[in-house]
mmCIF file of C-alpha atoms in Angstrom:
data_model
loop_
_atom_site.group_PDB
_atom_site.id
_atom_site.type_symbol
_atom_site.label_atom_id
_atom_site.label_comp_id
_atom_site.label_asym_id
_atom_site.label_seq_id
_atom_site.Cartn_x
_atom_site.Cartn_y
_atom_site.Cartn_z
ATOM 1 C CA LEU A 1 5.569 3.748 -9.724
ATOM 2 C CA GLU A 2 6.303 1.855 -12.764
ATOM 3 C CA PRO A 3 9.573 2.440 -14.693
ATOM 4 C CA PRO A 4 9.184 3.114 -18.161
ATOM 5 C CA PRO A 5 9.080 0.336 -21.092
ATOM 6 C CA PRO A 6 12.182 -1.065 -21.769
ATOM 7 C CA PRO A 7 14.667 -0.111 -25.192
ATOM 8 C CA PRO A 8 13.883 -2.445 -27.758
ATOM 9 C CA SER A 9 17.623 -4.517 -27.399
ATOM 10 C CA LEU A 10 19.424 -5.318 -23.636
ATOM 11 C CA ASN A 11 22.012 -7.039 -22.732
ATOM 12 C CA PRO A 12 20.873 -10.058 -21.010
ATOM 13 C CA LEU A 13 23.565 -10.270 -18.328
ATOM 14 C CA PHE A 14 24.790 -6.257 -18.211
ATOM 15 C CA HIS A 15 24.941 -3.516 -20.122
ATOM 16 C CA PRO A 16 26.942 -1.774 -22.109
ATOM 17 C CA ILE A 17 30.026 -3.791 -21.225
ATOM 18 C CA THR A 18 30.002 -6.844 -23.262
ATOM 19 C CA LEU A 19 30.706 -10.431 -22.221
ATOM 20 C CA PRO A 20 33.654 -10.276 -24.343
ATOM 21 C CA THR A 21 35.994 -8.090 -22.201
ATOM 22 C CA LEU A 22 35.042 -9.969 -19.144
ATOM 23 C CA SER A 23 35.800 -13.189 -19.899
ATOM 24 C CA VAL A 24 39.667 -11.961 -21.189
ATOM 25 C CA MET A 25 39.756 -9.717 -18.379
ATOM 26 C CA ALA A 26 43.312 -10.811 -16.265
ATOM 27 C CA ALA A 27 41.915 -11.765 -12.558
ATOM 28 C CA SER A 28 43.501 -8.561 -11.152
ATOM 29 C CA GLN A 29 42.258 -5.856 -13.347
ATOM 30 C CA VAL A 30 39.375 -3.859 -11.475
ATOM 31 C CA LEU A 31 36.871 -2.054 -13.227
ATOM 32 C CA LYS A 32 36.287 1.995 -12.076
ATOM 33 C CA PHE A 33 33.032 3.743 -11.609
ATOM 34 C CA GLU A 34 31.986 6.928 -10.303
ATOM 35 C CA ALA A 35 29.422 4.985 -8.436
ATOM 36 C CA VAL A 36 28.530 1.198 -6.922
ATOM 37 C CA LEU A 37 25.304 0.850 -6.193
ATOM 38 C CA ILE A 38 24.639 -2.967 -4.240
ATOM 39 C CA GLY A 39 21.288 -4.441 -4.432
ATOM 40 C CA THR A 40 18.360 -3.110 -6.101
ATOM 41 C CA GLY A 41 15.671 -2.231 -3.676
ATOM 42 C CA GLN A 42 12.808 0.085 -3.815
ATOM 43 C CA ALA A 43 15.877 2.949 -3.275
ATOM 44 C CA ILE A 44 18.118 1.936 -6.355
ATOM 45 C CA PRO A 45 16.637 1.939 -9.552
ATOM 46 C CA SER A 46 15.627 5.916 -9.267
ATOM 47 C CA LEU A 47 19.199 6.022 -7.751
ATOM 48 C CA ALA A 48 20.432 4.875 -10.818
ATOM 49 C CA GLY A 49 18.291 7.090 -13.127
ATOM 50 C CA ALA A 50 19.225 10.730 -10.940
ATOM 51 C CA LEU A 51 23.010 9.241 -11.709
ATOM 52 C CA ASN A 52 22.514 8.271 -15.155
ATOM 53 C CA ALA A 53 20.327 11.546 -16.157
ATOM 54 C CA LYS A 54 23.895 13.496 -14.411
ATOM 55 C CA GLY A 55 26.270 11.263 -17.148
ATOM 56 C CA ILE A 56 27.772 9.569 -14.004
ATOM 57 C CA LYS A 57 29.329 6.133 -14.603
ATOM 58 C CA THR A 58 27.185 3.892 -12.786
ATOM 59 C CA ALA A 59 27.468 -0.134 -11.504
ATOM 60 C CA VAL A 60 24.189 -1.652 -10.462
ATOM 61 C CA ILE A 61 25.050 -4.960 -9.493
ATOM 62 C CA GLU A 62 22.223 -7.427 -8.413
ATOM 63 C CA ARG A 63 22.426 -11.526 -7.383
ATOM 64 C CA SER A 64 18.942 -12.522 -7.587
ATOM 65 C CA ARG A 65 15.566 -10.825 -8.610
ATOM 66 C CA TYR A 66 15.731 -6.932 -9.634
ATOM 67 C CA GLY A 67 13.081 -4.570 -7.439
ATOM 68 C CA GLY A 68 13.763 -5.796 -4.099
ATOM 69 C CA SER A 69 11.278 -6.949 -1.418
ATOM 70 C CA CYS A 70 8.319 -5.063 -2.472
ATOM 71 C CA VAL A 71 8.301 -6.122 -6.197
ATOM 72 C CA ASN A 72 8.745 -9.830 -5.716
ATOM 73 C CA TYR A 73 7.858 -11.079 -1.735
ATOM 74 C CA GLY A 74 6.314 -7.652 -0.623
ATOM 75 C CA CYS A 75 3.502 -5.245 -1.790
ATOM 76 C CA ILE A 76 2.789 -6.087 -4.975
ATOM 77 C CA PRO A 77 2.298 -10.021 -4.768
ATOM 78 C CA THR A 78 1.042 -9.625 -1.466
ATOM 79 C CA LYS A 79 -1.801 -7.700 -2.482
ATOM 80 C CA ALA A 80 -2.511 -9.707 -5.483
ATOM 81 C CA LEU A 81 -3.481 -12.439 -3.112
ATOM 82 C CA VAL A 82 -5.265 -9.734 -1.091
ATOM 83 C CA ALA A 83 -7.511 -8.333 -3.724
ATOM 84 C CA SER A 84 -8.029 -12.297 -4.690
ATOM 85 C CA ALA A 85 -8.750 -13.370 -0.828
ATOM 86 C CA ARG A 86 -11.501 -10.387 -1.142
ATOM 87 C CA ARG A 87 -13.509 -11.178 -3.905
ATOM 88 C CA VAL A 88 -13.856 -14.827 -2.026
ATOM 89 C CA HIS A 89 -14.775 -13.091 0.655
ATOM 90 C CA VAL A 90 -17.264 -10.237 -0.724
ATOM 91 C CA ALA A 91 -18.694 -13.886 -2.849
ATOM 92 C CA ARG A 92 -19.107 -15.761 -0.058
ATOM 93 C CA ASN A 93 -20.845 -13.155 2.240
ATOM 94 C CA SER A 94 -23.008 -11.767 -0.633
ATOM 95 C CA ALA A 95 -26.031 -12.815 0.884
ATOM 96 C CA ALA A 96 -25.544 -9.716 3.334
ATOM 97 C CA TRP A 97 -26.372 -7.389 0.035
ATOM 98 C CA GLY A 98 -28.960 -9.970 -1.434
ATOM 99 C CA VAL A 99 -27.184 -11.312 -3.810
ATOM 100 C CA VAL A 100 -27.744 -15.320 -2.793
ATOM 101 C CA LEU A 101 -25.682 -18.247 -3.988
ATOM 102 C CA PRO A 102 -26.252 -21.588 -3.825
ATOM 103 C CA PRO A 103 -24.486 -23.432 -1.105
ATOM 104 C CA GLY A 104 -20.786 -24.533 -1.804
ATOM 105 C CA GLU A 105 -20.513 -22.411 -5.404
ATOM 106 C CA VAL A 106 -17.699 -20.139 -4.416
ATOM 107 C CA LYS A 107 -14.584 -22.633 -5.561
ATOM 108 C CA VAL A 108 -11.290 -20.899 -5.172
ATOM 109 C CA ASP A 109 -8.316 -22.546 -7.393
ATOM 110 C CA MET A 110 -5.203 -21.474 -5.957
ATOM 111 C CA LYS A 111 -2.922 -22.523 -9.332
ATOM 112 C CA VAL A 112 -4.914 -19.602 -11.772
ATOM 113 C CA ILE A 113 -4.199 -17.276 -8.049
ATOM 114 C CA LYS A 114 -1.235 -18.164 -7.775
ATOM 115 C CA GLU A 115 -0.532 -17.583 -11.927
ATOM 116 C CA ARG A 116 -2.302 -13.581 -11.840
ATOM 117 C CA LYS A 117 -0.278 -12.996 -9.052
ATOM 118 C CA ASP A 118 3.036 -14.020 -10.802
ATOM 119 C CA MET A 119 1.939 -12.133 -13.843
ATOM 120 C CA ILE A 120 1.400 -8.610 -11.847
ATOM 121 C CA SER A 121 4.608 -9.123 -10.200
ATOM 122 C CA GLY A 122 6.991 -10.976 -13.055
ATOM 123 C CA ARG A 123 5.509 -7.336 -15.024
ATOM 124 C CA SER A 124 7.353 -5.036 -12.144
ATOM 125 C CA ASN A 125 9.987 -6.760 -12.331
ATOM 126 C CA THR A 126 10.943 -6.987 -15.873
ATOM 127 C CA ASN A 127 9.765 -3.571 -16.184
ATOM 128 C CA VAL A 128 12.549 -2.791 -13.472
ATOM 129 C CA GLU A 129 14.990 -5.059 -14.411
ATOM 130 C CA SER A 130 14.698 -3.886 -18.531
ATOM 131 C CA TRP A 131 14.598 0.168 -16.833
ATOM 132 C CA ILE A 132 18.316 -0.039 -15.078
ATOM 133 C CA LYS A 133 20.108 -2.282 -18.084
ATOM 134 C CA GLY A 134 18.436 0.298 -20.826
ATOM 135 C CA MET A 135 20.182 3.535 -18.911
ATOM 136 C CA GLU A 136 23.109 4.663 -20.916
ATOM 137 C CA HIS A 137 25.511 5.341 -18.560
ATOM 138 C CA VAL A 138 24.694 1.948 -16.433
ATOM 139 C CA SER A 139 26.369 -1.322 -16.312
ATOM 140 C CA ALA A 140 24.181 -3.357 -14.966
ATOM 141 C CA PHE A 141 25.860 -7.147 -13.152
ATOM 142 C CA ASP A 142 23.372 -9.793 -12.500
ATOM 143 C CA GLY A 143 25.416 -11.299 -10.209
ATOM 144 C CA HIS A 144 26.621 -11.532 -5.791
ATOM 145 C CA ALA A 145 28.880 -8.722 -4.610
ATOM 146 C CA SER A 146 30.917 -8.729 -1.529
ATOM 147 C CA PHE A 147 33.672 -6.384 -0.051
ATOM 148 C CA THR A 148 37.399 -6.591 -0.567
ATOM 149 C CA ASP A 149 38.356 -3.309 0.658
ATOM 150 C CA PRO A 150 37.068 -0.119 1.001
ATOM 151 C CA ASN A 151 36.317 0.816 -2.362
ATOM 152 C CA THR A 152 36.455 -2.761 -4.129
ATOM 153 C CA VAL A 153 33.873 -5.028 -4.108
ATOM 154 C CA GLU A 154 34.558 -8.879 -6.529
ATOM 155 C CA VAL A 155 31.443 -9.607 -7.847
ATOM 156 C CA ALA A 156 30.231 -13.520 -8.711
ATOM 157 C CA LEU A 157 28.354 -13.065 -11.617
ATOM 158 C CA THR A 158 25.113 -14.637 -11.776
ATOM 159 C CA ASP A 159 25.258 -16.841 -15.012
ATOM 160 C CA GLY A 160 28.421 -18.791 -13.620
ATOM 161 C CA SER A 161 30.997 -17.352 -15.891
ATOM 162 C CA GLY A 162 33.458 -16.362 -13.483
ATOM 163 C CA LYS A 163 34.119 -12.708 -11.367
ATOM 164 C CA VAL A 164 34.624 -9.198 -11.738
ATOM 165 C CA SER A 165 36.256 -6.620 -9.673
ATOM 166 C CA ILE A 166 34.457 -3.142 -9.395
ATOM 167 C CA SER A 167 35.807 -0.268 -7.684
ATOM 168 C CA GLY A 168 33.644 3.152 -7.165
ATOM 169 C CA GLU A 169 34.509 6.763 -5.734
ATOM 170 C CA LYS A 170 30.905 6.003 -3.719
ATOM 171 C CA LEU A 171 29.111 2.694 -2.451
ATOM 172 C CA TYR A 172 25.551 2.855 -1.968
ATOM 173 C CA LEU A 173 24.158 -0.855 -0.483
ATOM 174 C CA ASN A 174 20.671 -1.387 -0.668
ATOM 175 C CA VAL A 175 20.309 -4.926 -0.044
ATOM 176 C CA GLY A 176 17.195 -5.159 1.709
ATOM 177 C CA CYS A 177 15.993 -8.232 4.757
ATOM 178 C CA ARG A 178 14.772 -11.291 4.835
ATOM 179 C CA ALA A 179 12.686 -13.484 7.408
ATOM 180 C CA ARG A 180 14.284 -14.334 10.612
ATOM 181 C CA VAL A 181 14.026 -18.089 11.444
ATOM 182 C CA PRO A 182 13.880 -18.611 15.040
ATOM 183 C CA ASP A 183 15.146 -20.539 16.998
ATOM 184 C CA ILE A 184 12.380 -23.491 18.078
ATOM 185 C CA GLU A 185 13.271 -27.136 18.691
ATOM 186 C CA GLY A 186 12.745 -28.728 15.906
ATOM 187 C CA ILE A 187 12.718 -26.122 13.469
ATOM 188 C CA ASP A 188 15.071 -27.276 10.722
ATOM 189 C CA ASP A 189 13.374 -30.777 10.752
ATOM 190 C CA VAL A 190 10.525 -29.342 9.456
ATOM 191 C CA PRO A 191 8.843 -27.798 6.475
ATOM 192 C CA TYR A 192 7.986 -24.344 6.909
ATOM 193 C CA LEU A 193 6.896 -21.338 4.967
ATOM 194 C CA ILE A 194 8.665 -17.662 5.381
ATOM 195 C CA ASN A 195 7.070 -15.018 3.753
ATOM 196 C CA SER A 196 8.749 -15.599 0.031
ATOM 197 C CA SER A 197 8.940 -19.591 -0.044
ATOM 198 C CA ILE A 198 4.518 -19.043 0.828
ATOM 199 C CA LEU A 199 4.003 -16.635 -2.365
ATOM 200 C CA GLN A 200 4.802 -20.277 -4.398
ATOM 201 C CA LEU A 201 2.325 -22.073 -3.075
ATOM 202 C CA ASP A 202 -0.634 -23.231 -5.558
ATOM 203 C CA THR A 203 -2.502 -25.523 -3.169
ATOM 204 C CA LEU A 204 -4.453 -24.492 -0.114
ATOM 205 C CA PRO A 205 -3.506 -25.666 3.207
ATOM 206 C CA GLU A 206 -5.696 -27.280 4.954
ATOM 207 C CA HIS A 207 -4.462 -25.680 8.438
ATOM 208 C CA LEU A 208 -2.231 -22.701 8.549
ATOM 209 C CA ILE A 209 -0.216 -22.311 11.475
ATOM 210 C CA VAL A 210 0.483 -18.809 11.699
ATOM 211 C CA ILE A 211 3.748 -18.322 14.513
ATOM 212 C CA GLY A 212 3.485 -14.318 14.798
ATOM 213 C CA GLY A 213 0.820 -11.421 15.436
ATOM 214 C CA SER A 214 2.378 -8.646 13.997
ATOM 215 C CA TYR A 215 1.656 -7.532 10.245
ATOM 216 C CA ILE A 216 2.844 -10.061 7.321
ATOM 217 C CA GLY A 217 1.484 -12.678 9.740
ATOM 218 C CA LEU A 218 -2.090 -11.270 10.254
ATOM 219 C CA GLU A 219 -1.698 -10.358 6.329
ATOM 220 C CA PHE A 220 -1.245 -14.307 5.557
ATOM 221 C CA ALA A 221 -3.819 -14.748 8.072
ATOM 222 C CA GLN A 222 -6.513 -13.143 6.474
ATOM 223 C CA ILE A 223 -5.739 -14.163 2.984
ATOM 224 C CA TYR A 224 -5.216 -17.733 3.813
ATOM 225 C CA ARG A 225 -8.718 -17.713 5.730
ATOM 226 C CA ARG A 226 -10.513 -16.301 3.378
ATOM 227 C CA PHE A 227 -9.560 -18.524 0.461
ATOM 228 C CA GLY A 228 -10.892 -21.025 2.384
ATOM 229 C CA SER A 229 -7.741 -22.412 5.336
ATOM 230 C CA LYS A 230 -8.295 -23.281 9.182
ATOM 231 C CA VAL A 231 -5.803 -21.147 10.142
ATOM 232 C CA THR A 232 -4.459 -20.410 13.795
ATOM 233 C CA VAL A 233 -2.115 -17.135 14.891
ATOM 234 C CA ILE A 234 0.317 -18.563 18.015
ATOM 235 C CA HIS A 235 1.563 -14.975 19.342
ATOM 236 C CA ARG A 236 3.598 -14.286 22.664
ATOM 237 C CA HIS A 237 2.740 -11.332 23.638
ATOM 238 C CA GLU A 238 -0.543 -10.590 25.011
ATOM 239 C CA ARG A 239 -2.458 -9.133 21.899
ATOM 240 C CA VAL A 240 -1.309 -8.416 18.116
ATOM 241 C CA ILE A 241 0.594 -6.088 16.720
ATOM 242 C CA PRO A 242 1.636 -5.088 19.936
ATOM 243 C CA ARG A 243 3.528 -1.746 19.353
ATOM 244 C CA ASP A 244 0.191 0.098 17.874
ATOM 245 C CA ASP A 245 -2.302 1.475 20.704
ATOM 246 C CA PRO A 246 -4.483 -0.877 22.166
ATOM 247 C CA ASP A 247 -7.813 -0.487 20.661
ATOM 248 C CA VAL A 248 -6.419 -1.131 17.150
ATOM 249 C CA SER A 249 -4.986 -3.995 18.374
ATOM 250 C CA GLU A 250 -8.691 -5.548 19.864
ATOM 251 C CA CYS A 251 -10.716 -4.280 16.815
ATOM 252 C CA ILE A 252 -7.961 -6.019 14.378
ATOM 253 C CA GLN A 253 -8.379 -9.368 16.440
ATOM 254 C CA THR A 254 -11.882 -8.762 16.782
ATOM 255 C CA PHE A 255 -12.721 -9.091 12.926
ATOM 256 C CA LEU A 256 -9.854 -11.330 12.395
ATOM 257 C CA GLY A 257 -11.796 -13.341 14.778
ATOM 258 C CA GLU A 258 -15.536 -12.912 13.490
ATOM 259 C CA GLU A 259 -13.859 -14.490 10.252
ATOM 260 C CA GLY A 260 -12.644 -17.920 12.038
ATOM 261 C CA ILE A 261 -9.124 -17.258 12.520
ATOM 262 C CA GLU A 262 -8.549 -18.105 15.823
ATOM 263 C CA PHE A 263 -5.392 -17.212 18.395
ATOM 264 C CA GLU A 264 -3.250 -18.845 20.946
ATOM 265 C CA LEU A 265 -2.040 -15.408 22.942
ATOM 266 C CA ASN A 266 0.947 -15.174 25.222
ATOM 267 C CA ALA A 267 2.076 -17.912 23.668
ATOM 268 C CA SER A 268 5.325 -19.226 22.968
ATOM 269 C CA PRO A 269 6.364 -22.319 20.818
ATOM 270 C CA LYS A 270 8.606 -24.620 22.244
ATOM 271 C CA SER A 271 9.150 -27.389 19.553
ATOM 272 C CA VAL A 272 7.824 -28.808 16.275
ATOM 273 C CA LYS A 273 7.918 -32.029 14.968
ATOM 274 C CA LYS A 274 6.568 -33.821 11.387
ATOM 275 C CA THR A 275 2.919 -35.598 11.342
ATOM 276 C CA ASP A 276 1.587 -37.650 9.276
ATOM 277 C CA ALA A 277 -0.854 -34.656 8.413
ATOM 278 C CA GLY A 278 1.831 -32.263 8.656
ATOM 279 C CA VAL A 279 3.444 -30.014 10.828
ATOM 280 C CA ALA A 280 2.549 -30.193 14.972
ATOM 281 C CA VAL A 281 3.747 -26.970 17.512
ATOM 282 C CA THR A 282 4.144 -27.279 20.862
ATOM 283 C CA ILE A 283 3.283 -23.900 22.908
ATOM 284 C CA THR A 284 3.724 -23.032 26.098
ATOM 285 C CA THR A 285 0.797 -21.321 27.956
ATOM 286 C CA LYS A 286 0.289 -19.201 31.419
ATOM 287 C CA ASP A 287 -1.588 -22.450 31.773
ATOM 288 C CA GLY A 288 0.977 -24.987 30.694
ATOM 289 C CA GLU A 289 2.171 -27.192 27.340
ATOM 290 C CA LYS A 290 -0.424 -27.507 24.430
ATOM 291 C CA GLU A 291 -0.226 -28.745 20.931
ATOM 292 C CA ILE A 292 -1.211 -27.638 17.612
ATOM 293 C CA LEU A 293 -1.858 -29.705 15.065
ATOM 294 C CA GLY A 294 -1.796 -28.495 11.417
ATOM 295 C CA SER A 295 -0.784 -28.637 7.481
ATOM 296 C CA HIS A 296 1.577 -26.179 7.294
ATOM 297 C CA ILE A 297 3.227 -23.781 9.693
ATOM 298 C CA PHE A 298 4.204 -20.297 8.580
ATOM 299 C CA LEU A 299 7.196 -18.502 10.593
ATOM 300 C CA ALA A 300 6.380 -14.462 10.764
ATOM 301 C CA VAL A 301 8.619 -13.231 13.700
ATOM 302 C CA GLY A 302 10.369 -10.551 12.475
ATOM 303 C CA ARG A 303 13.462 -9.632 9.793
ATOM 304 C CA VAL A 304 17.127 -9.600 9.046
ATOM 305 C CA PRO A 305 19.497 -7.495 7.135
ATOM 306 C CA ASN A 306 20.965 -9.228 4.302
ATOM 307 C CA THR A 307 24.454 -8.289 5.361
ATOM 308 C CA GLN A 308 25.793 -11.680 6.806
ATOM 309 C CA ASP A 309 27.534 -12.109 3.305
ATOM 310 C CA LEU A 310 28.517 -8.510 1.777
ATOM 311 C CA GLY A 311 31.979 -8.811 3.353
ATOM 312 C CA LEU A 312 31.439 -5.624 5.723
ATOM 313 C CA ASP A 313 34.605 -6.114 7.314
ATOM 314 C CA LYS A 314 37.251 -5.663 4.842
ATOM 315 C CA ALA A 315 35.052 -2.539 4.570
ATOM 316 C CA GLY A 316 34.982 -1.243 7.279
ATOM 317 C CA VAL A 317 31.756 -0.486 7.822
ATOM 318 C CA GLU A 318 29.917 -0.544 11.541
ATOM 319 C CA GLN A 319 27.020 -3.022 12.735
ATOM 320 C CA ASP A 320 24.739 -2.727 14.703
ATOM 321 C CA THR A 321 24.089 -6.060 17.571
ATOM 322 C CA ARG A 322 21.331 -7.204 14.612
ATOM 323 C CA GLY A 323 23.580 -6.898 12.439
ATOM 324 C CA PHE A 324 21.594 -3.518 10.540
ATOM 325 C CA ILE A 325 24.080 -1.520 8.605
ATOM 326 C CA LYS A 326 24.965 1.834 11.207
ATOM 327 C CA VAL A 327 24.121 5.722 8.664
ATOM 328 C CA ASN A 328 24.024 9.187 9.959
ATOM 329 C CA ASP A 329 21.464 11.366 9.438
ATOM 330 C CA VAL A 330 22.168 11.638 5.116
ATOM 331 C CA LEU A 331 22.625 8.006 5.325
ATOM 332 C CA GLN A 332 26.649 7.674 5.450
ATOM 333 C CA THR A 333 28.168 4.361 7.224
ATOM 334 C CA ASN A 334 31.110 5.352 9.407
ATOM 335 C CA VAL A 335 33.047 4.951 6.007
ATOM 336 C CA PRO A 336 31.867 8.117 4.427
ATOM 337 C CA HIS A 337 32.183 6.989 0.862
ATOM 338 C CA ILE A 338 29.992 4.038 1.822
ATOM 339 C CA TYR A 339 25.737 4.626 1.898
ATOM 340 C CA ALA A 340 23.030 2.292 3.346
ATOM 341 C CA LEU A 341 19.655 2.775 1.788
ATOM 342 C CA GLY A 342 16.005 1.276 2.884
ATOM 343 C CA ASP A 343 15.400 -1.758 5.232
ATOM 344 C CA VAL A 344 19.239 -3.341 5.544
ATOM 345 C CA ASN A 345 20.072 0.544 8.019
ATOM 346 C CA GLY A 346 17.306 -0.654 10.482
ATOM 347 C CA LYS A 347 15.320 3.059 10.128
ATOM 348 C CA GLY A 348 12.409 1.485 9.167
ATOM 349 C CA ALA A 349 11.224 -1.465 6.541
ATOM 350 C CA PHE A 350 9.085 0.438 4.461
ATOM 351 C CA THR A 351 8.799 0.794 0.600
ATOM 352 C CA HIS A 352 8.294 4.641 0.762
ATOM 353 C CA THR A 353 11.480 4.721 3.573
ATOM 354 C CA SER A 354 13.660 3.224 0.783
ATOM 355 C CA TYR A 355 12.557 5.686 -1.800
ATOM 356 C CA ASN A 356 12.768 8.663 0.779
ATOM 357 C CA ASP A 357 16.589 7.714 1.298
ATOM 358 C CA PHE A 358 17.398 8.021 -2.344
ATOM 359 C CA GLU A 359 15.688 11.467 -2.241
ATOM 360 C CA ILE A 360 17.963 12.290 0.089
ATOM 361 C CA VAL A 361 20.723 11.059 -1.095
ATOM 362 C CA ALA A 362 20.060 12.594 -4.579
ATOM 363 C CA ALA A 363 19.205 15.517 -3.043
ATOM 364 C CA ASN A 364 22.995 15.947 -1.622
ATOM 365 C CA LEU A 365 24.833 14.520 -3.967
ATOM 366 C CA LEU A 366 23.062 15.590 -7.391
ATOM 367 C CA GLU A 367 21.517 19.009 -6.067
ATOM 368 C CA GLY A 368 24.018 20.135 -3.065
ATOM 369 C CA ASP A 369 20.924 20.030 -0.444
ATOM 370 C CA ASP A 370 21.151 19.735 2.982
ATOM 371 C CA ARG A 371 18.680 16.993 3.368
ATOM 372 C CA LYS A 372 18.966 14.686 6.347
ATOM 373 C CA GLY A 373 16.136 12.305 7.390
ATOM 374 C CA SER A 374 15.571 13.045 10.838
#
């Protein structure tokens, strides 16, 4: 979903509050809003738009890139890479359709591929930011928010100009997740890749070692194999994507294997270390230990919520043992005026589930419905 085009003129930091107002504001002064939205994943831009349409005074706080994971580190940039990888794959196999290319004629320019991906993702990011900052009743703050009490957050502004205290009658958290870094011996001593940093590559790995055989790991495994990298997938289960039906796992592993991806299943990474050529990964299998040499290592072993620095303890918000925020069927936390939407509530790490969370909240809050998430 693309937001409408931006208005002709926008304050680069927030709108409509002006910089002089904040620069002279006493540290004890608090900016008061009816609604405070923290993070700008899939749920928040539409929720901000719905609140704005009702004339509700709203603050939106974003510490990094507007649009969340889907726009910046997930769906949009990865599918741009998938599209480029498919073109390479079709060209290399074009003889099956009677189109014969001379050997070695299909070449991959990773810099151009990255530039295209950045253009597509960047356009969406800019549109989301402009959309939010152009809303009449919305003030957008670029900075990191953490709770100081159940109604108030302190925002450290990204431009370094200071901190702002913001309070809300209702607060909505849509702060997302990040890649989990597994506890492997030596992992902090090697330059590993995760789903966000691998998107910054503009060169082709000679041999990409992927730790994790679920959706993210397999997607990047296929992308880089099609670009021309040697790829090895290490997975601790006996089959890939083990949460799916066995026949689905078998089908996916079969066609990925036919494309040249190698698998080490029932294997756990024991340690990693730097080598002259890149990295070495020692794995433990049923047959003993084995060392795999590669140029790059990519970690795709799950996600953790971005809750560690929100100050949730000062707000009294409860989390589960993995750090996800506990919510009820209408996405309320145990603090009734605080809601958690999207990945951070642990209900499903998908763009469409985050958007559905917006629909639930908007219907109940603005339309008087009694809509539930289950």
